[in-house]
PDB file of C-alpha atoms in Angstrom:
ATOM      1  CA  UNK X   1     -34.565 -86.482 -25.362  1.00 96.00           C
ATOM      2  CA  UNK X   2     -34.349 -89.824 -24.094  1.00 98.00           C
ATOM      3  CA  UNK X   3     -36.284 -90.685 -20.979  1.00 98.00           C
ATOM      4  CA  UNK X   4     -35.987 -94.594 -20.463  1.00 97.00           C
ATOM      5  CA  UNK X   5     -34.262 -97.619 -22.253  1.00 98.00           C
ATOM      6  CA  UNK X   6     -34.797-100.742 -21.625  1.00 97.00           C
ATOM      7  CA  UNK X   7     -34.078-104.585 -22.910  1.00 98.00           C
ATOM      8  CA  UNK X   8     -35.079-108.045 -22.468  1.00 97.00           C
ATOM      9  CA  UNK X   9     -34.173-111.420 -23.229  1.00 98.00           C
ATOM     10  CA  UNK X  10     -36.895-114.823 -22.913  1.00 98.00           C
ATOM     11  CA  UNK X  11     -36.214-117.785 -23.397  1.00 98.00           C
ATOM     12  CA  UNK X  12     -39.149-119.135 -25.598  1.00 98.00           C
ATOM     13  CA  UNK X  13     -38.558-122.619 -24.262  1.00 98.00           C
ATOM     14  CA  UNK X  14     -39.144-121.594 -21.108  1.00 98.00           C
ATOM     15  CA  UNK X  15     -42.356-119.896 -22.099  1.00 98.00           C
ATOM     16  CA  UNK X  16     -43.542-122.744 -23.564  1.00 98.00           C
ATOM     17  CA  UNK X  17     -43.256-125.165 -20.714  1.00 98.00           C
ATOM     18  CA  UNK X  18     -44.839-121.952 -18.937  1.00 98.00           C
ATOM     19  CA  UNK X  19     -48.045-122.186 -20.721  1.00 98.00           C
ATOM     20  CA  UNK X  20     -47.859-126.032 -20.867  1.00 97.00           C
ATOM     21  CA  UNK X  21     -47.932-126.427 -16.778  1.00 97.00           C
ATOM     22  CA  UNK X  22     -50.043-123.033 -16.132  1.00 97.00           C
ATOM     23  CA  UNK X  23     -51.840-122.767 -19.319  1.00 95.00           C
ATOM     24  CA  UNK X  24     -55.043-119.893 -19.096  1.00 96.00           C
ATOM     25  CA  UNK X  25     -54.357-119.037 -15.854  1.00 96.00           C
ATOM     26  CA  UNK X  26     -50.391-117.551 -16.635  1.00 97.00           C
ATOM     27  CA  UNK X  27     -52.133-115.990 -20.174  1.00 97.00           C
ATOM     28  CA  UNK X  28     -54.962-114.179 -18.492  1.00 96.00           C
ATOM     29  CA  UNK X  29     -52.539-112.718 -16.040  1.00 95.00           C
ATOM     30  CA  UNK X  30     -49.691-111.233 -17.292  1.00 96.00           C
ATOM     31  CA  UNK X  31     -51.326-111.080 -20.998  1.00 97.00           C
ATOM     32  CA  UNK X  32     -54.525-108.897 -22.674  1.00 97.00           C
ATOM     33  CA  UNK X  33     -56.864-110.517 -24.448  1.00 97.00           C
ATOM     34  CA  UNK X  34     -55.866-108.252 -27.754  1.00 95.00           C
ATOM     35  CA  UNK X  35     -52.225-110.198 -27.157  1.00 97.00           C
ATOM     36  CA  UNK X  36     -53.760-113.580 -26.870  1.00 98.00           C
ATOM     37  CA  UNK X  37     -55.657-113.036 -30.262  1.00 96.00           C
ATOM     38  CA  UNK X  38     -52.521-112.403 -31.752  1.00 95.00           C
ATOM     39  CA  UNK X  39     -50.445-115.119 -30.276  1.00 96.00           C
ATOM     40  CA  UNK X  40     -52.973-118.118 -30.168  1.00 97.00           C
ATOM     41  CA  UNK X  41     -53.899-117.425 -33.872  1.00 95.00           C
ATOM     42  CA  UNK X  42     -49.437-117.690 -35.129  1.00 94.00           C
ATOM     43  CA  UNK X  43     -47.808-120.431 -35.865  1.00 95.00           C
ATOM     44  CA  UNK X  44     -45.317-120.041 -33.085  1.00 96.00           C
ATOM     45  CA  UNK X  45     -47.464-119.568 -30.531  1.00 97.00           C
ATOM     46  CA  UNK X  46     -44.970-119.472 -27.842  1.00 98.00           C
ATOM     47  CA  UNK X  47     -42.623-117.324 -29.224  1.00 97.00           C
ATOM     48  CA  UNK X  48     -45.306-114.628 -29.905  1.00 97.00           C
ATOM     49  CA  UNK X  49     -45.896-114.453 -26.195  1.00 98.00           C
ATOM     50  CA  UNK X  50     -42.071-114.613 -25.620  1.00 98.00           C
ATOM     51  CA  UNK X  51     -41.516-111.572 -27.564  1.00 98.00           C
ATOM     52  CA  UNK X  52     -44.258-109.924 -25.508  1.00 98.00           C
ATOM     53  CA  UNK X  53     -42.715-110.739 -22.595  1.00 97.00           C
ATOM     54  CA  UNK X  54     -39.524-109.493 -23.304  1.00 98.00           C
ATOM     55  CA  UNK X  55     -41.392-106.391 -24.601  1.00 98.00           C
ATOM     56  CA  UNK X  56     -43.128-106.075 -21.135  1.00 97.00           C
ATOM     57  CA  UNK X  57     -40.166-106.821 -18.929  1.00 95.00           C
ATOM     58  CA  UNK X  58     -38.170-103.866 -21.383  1.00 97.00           C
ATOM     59  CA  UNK X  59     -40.709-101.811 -21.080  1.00 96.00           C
ATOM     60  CA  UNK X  60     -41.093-101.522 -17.329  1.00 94.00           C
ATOM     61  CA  UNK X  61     -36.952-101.278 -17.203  1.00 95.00           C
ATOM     62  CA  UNK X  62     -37.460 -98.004 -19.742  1.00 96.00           C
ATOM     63  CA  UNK X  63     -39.915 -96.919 -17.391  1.00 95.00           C
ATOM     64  CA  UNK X  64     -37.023 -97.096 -14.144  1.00 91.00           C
ATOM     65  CA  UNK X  65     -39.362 -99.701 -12.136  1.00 83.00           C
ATOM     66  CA  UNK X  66     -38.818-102.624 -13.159  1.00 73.00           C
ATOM     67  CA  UNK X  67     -41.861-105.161 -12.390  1.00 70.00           C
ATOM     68  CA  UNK X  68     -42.685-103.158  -8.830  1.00 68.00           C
ATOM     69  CA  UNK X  69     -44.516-100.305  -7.440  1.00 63.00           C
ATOM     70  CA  UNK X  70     -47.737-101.181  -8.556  1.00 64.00           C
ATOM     71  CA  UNK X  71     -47.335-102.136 -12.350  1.00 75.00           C
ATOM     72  CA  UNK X  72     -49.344-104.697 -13.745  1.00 87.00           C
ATOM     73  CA  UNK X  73     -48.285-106.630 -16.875  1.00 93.00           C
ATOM     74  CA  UNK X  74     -51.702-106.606 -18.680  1.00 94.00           C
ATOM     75  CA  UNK X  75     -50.726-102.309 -17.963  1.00 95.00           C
ATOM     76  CA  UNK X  76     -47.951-102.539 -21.001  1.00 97.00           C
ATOM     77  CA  UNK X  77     -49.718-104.136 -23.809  1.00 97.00           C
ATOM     78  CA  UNK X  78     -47.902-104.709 -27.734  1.00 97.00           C
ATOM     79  CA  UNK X  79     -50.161-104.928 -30.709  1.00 95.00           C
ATOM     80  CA  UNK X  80     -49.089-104.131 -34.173  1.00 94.00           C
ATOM     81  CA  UNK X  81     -49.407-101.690 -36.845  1.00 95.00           C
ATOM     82  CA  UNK X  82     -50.999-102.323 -40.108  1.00 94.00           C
ATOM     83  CA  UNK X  83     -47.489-102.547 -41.422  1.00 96.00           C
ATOM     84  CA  UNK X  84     -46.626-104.873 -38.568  1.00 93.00           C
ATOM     85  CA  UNK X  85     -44.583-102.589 -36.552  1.00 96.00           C
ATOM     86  CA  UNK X  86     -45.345-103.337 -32.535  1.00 97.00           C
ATOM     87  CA  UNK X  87     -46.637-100.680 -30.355  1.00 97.00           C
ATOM     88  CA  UNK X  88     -46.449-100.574 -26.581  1.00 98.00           C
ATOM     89  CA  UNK X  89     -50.021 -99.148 -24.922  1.00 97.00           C
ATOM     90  CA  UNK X  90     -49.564 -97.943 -21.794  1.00 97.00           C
ATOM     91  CA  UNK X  91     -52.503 -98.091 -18.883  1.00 96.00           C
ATOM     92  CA  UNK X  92     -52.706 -97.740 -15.216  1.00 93.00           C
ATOM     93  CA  UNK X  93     -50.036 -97.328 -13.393  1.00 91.00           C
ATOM     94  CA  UNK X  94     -47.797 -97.708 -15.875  1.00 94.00           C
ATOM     95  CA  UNK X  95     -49.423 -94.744 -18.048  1.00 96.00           C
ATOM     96  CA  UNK X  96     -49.368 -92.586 -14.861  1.00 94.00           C
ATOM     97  CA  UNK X  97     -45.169 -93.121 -14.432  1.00 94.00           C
ATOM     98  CA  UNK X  98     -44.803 -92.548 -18.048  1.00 97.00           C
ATOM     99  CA  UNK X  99     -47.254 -88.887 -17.440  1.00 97.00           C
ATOM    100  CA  UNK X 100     -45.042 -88.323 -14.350  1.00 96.00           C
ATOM    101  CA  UNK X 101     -41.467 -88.829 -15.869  1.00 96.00           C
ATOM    102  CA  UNK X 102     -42.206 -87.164 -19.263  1.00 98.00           C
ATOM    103  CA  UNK X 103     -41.176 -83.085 -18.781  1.00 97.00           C
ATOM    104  CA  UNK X 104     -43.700 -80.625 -19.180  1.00 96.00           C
ATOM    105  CA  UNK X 105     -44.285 -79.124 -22.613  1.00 96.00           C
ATOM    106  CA  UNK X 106     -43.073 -82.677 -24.303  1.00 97.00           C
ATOM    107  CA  UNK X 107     -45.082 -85.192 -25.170  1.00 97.00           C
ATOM    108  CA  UNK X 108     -43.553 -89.575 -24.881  1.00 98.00           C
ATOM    109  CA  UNK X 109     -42.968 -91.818 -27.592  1.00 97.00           C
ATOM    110  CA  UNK X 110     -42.485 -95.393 -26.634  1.00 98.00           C
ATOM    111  CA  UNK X 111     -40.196 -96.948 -29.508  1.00 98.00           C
ATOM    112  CA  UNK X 112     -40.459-100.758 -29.819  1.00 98.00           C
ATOM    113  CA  UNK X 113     -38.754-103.503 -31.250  1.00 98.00           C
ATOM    114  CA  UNK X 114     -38.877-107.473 -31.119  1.00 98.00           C
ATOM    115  CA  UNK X 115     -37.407-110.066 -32.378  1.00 97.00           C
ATOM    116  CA  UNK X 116     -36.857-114.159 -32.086  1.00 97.00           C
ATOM    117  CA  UNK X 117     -34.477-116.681 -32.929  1.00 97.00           C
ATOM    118  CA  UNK X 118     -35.281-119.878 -31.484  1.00 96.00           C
ATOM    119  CA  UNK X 119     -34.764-120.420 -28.418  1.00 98.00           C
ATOM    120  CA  UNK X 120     -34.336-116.684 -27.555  1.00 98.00           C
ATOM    121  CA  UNK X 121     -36.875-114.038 -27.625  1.00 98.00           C
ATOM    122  CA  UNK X 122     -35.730-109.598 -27.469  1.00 98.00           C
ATOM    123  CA  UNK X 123     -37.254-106.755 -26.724  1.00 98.00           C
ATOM    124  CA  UNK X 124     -35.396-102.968 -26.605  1.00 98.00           C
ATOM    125  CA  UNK X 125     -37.876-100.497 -25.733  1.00 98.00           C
ATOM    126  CA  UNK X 126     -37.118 -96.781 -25.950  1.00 98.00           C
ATOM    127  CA  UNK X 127     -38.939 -93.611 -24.569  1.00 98.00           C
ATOM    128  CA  UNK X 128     -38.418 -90.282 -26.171  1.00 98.00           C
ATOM    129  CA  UNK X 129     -39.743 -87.055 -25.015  1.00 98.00           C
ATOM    130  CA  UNK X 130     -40.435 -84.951 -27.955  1.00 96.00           C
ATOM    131  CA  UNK X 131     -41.639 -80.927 -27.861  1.00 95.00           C
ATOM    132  CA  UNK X 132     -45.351 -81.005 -27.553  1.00 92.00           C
ATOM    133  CA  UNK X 133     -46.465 -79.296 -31.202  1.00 83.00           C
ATOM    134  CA  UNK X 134     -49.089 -76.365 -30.584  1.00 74.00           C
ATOM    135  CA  UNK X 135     -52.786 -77.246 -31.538  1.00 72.00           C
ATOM    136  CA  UNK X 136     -54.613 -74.840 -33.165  1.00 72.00           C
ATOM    137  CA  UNK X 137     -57.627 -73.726 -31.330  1.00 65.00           C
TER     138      UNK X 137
END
């Protein structure tokens, strides 16, 4: 079943002129240093972050907060697959909504997906509640 969805549109110019005038201090906030790695070492630095962004931003909308009630941005974080898929980590607060709204027995999925064309940046982020399979113990 489907628990959240949520979207997100940057604009990567505006990111951009966001790290120009605030530079470390905007990075180290909203920003882990796992996404950092990843963005400061692509050739479009800015859009890397803009697609994390809009990752973040969807994310918290899948989650039914939006950016309140106590989430952090460096509490969604996107890395990649081997494959280069993105994955959303969850922490905090943010991994305590996503425990609270996911029914018992089921274990959440948090689908991502980004993409860029300059100057815009997306992000759709899904959350699926799937039957919990059995261990054996």
């Amino acid at each position: 079943m489907i628990l959240g969805i949520g979207s997100d549109l940057a604009n990567i110019d505006r990111i951009a002129a966001t790290l120009d005038r605030f530079g470390d201090r905007f990075r180290n906030r909203v920003f882990t240093e796992v996404e950092q790695r990843k963005a400061e070492r692509r050739k479009d630095v800015a859009g890397t972050y803009a697609k994390r962004w809009a990752a973040k931003e969807a994310c918290s909308k899948a989650l039914g907060t939006g950016l309140r009630m106590g989430i952090s941005w460096k509490d969604m974080a996107v890395s990649n697959l081997r494959s280069g898929q993105p994955v959303m980590e969850l922490t905090g607060w943010a991994k305590e909504r996503l425990q609270d709204m996911t029914p018992p027995g089921h274990e959440a999925i948090i689908h991502v997906t980004l993409t860029d064309d300059h100057p815009w940046a997306q992000a759709f982020v899904v959350i699926e509640a799937r039957p919990s399979v059995p261990r054996p113990g």
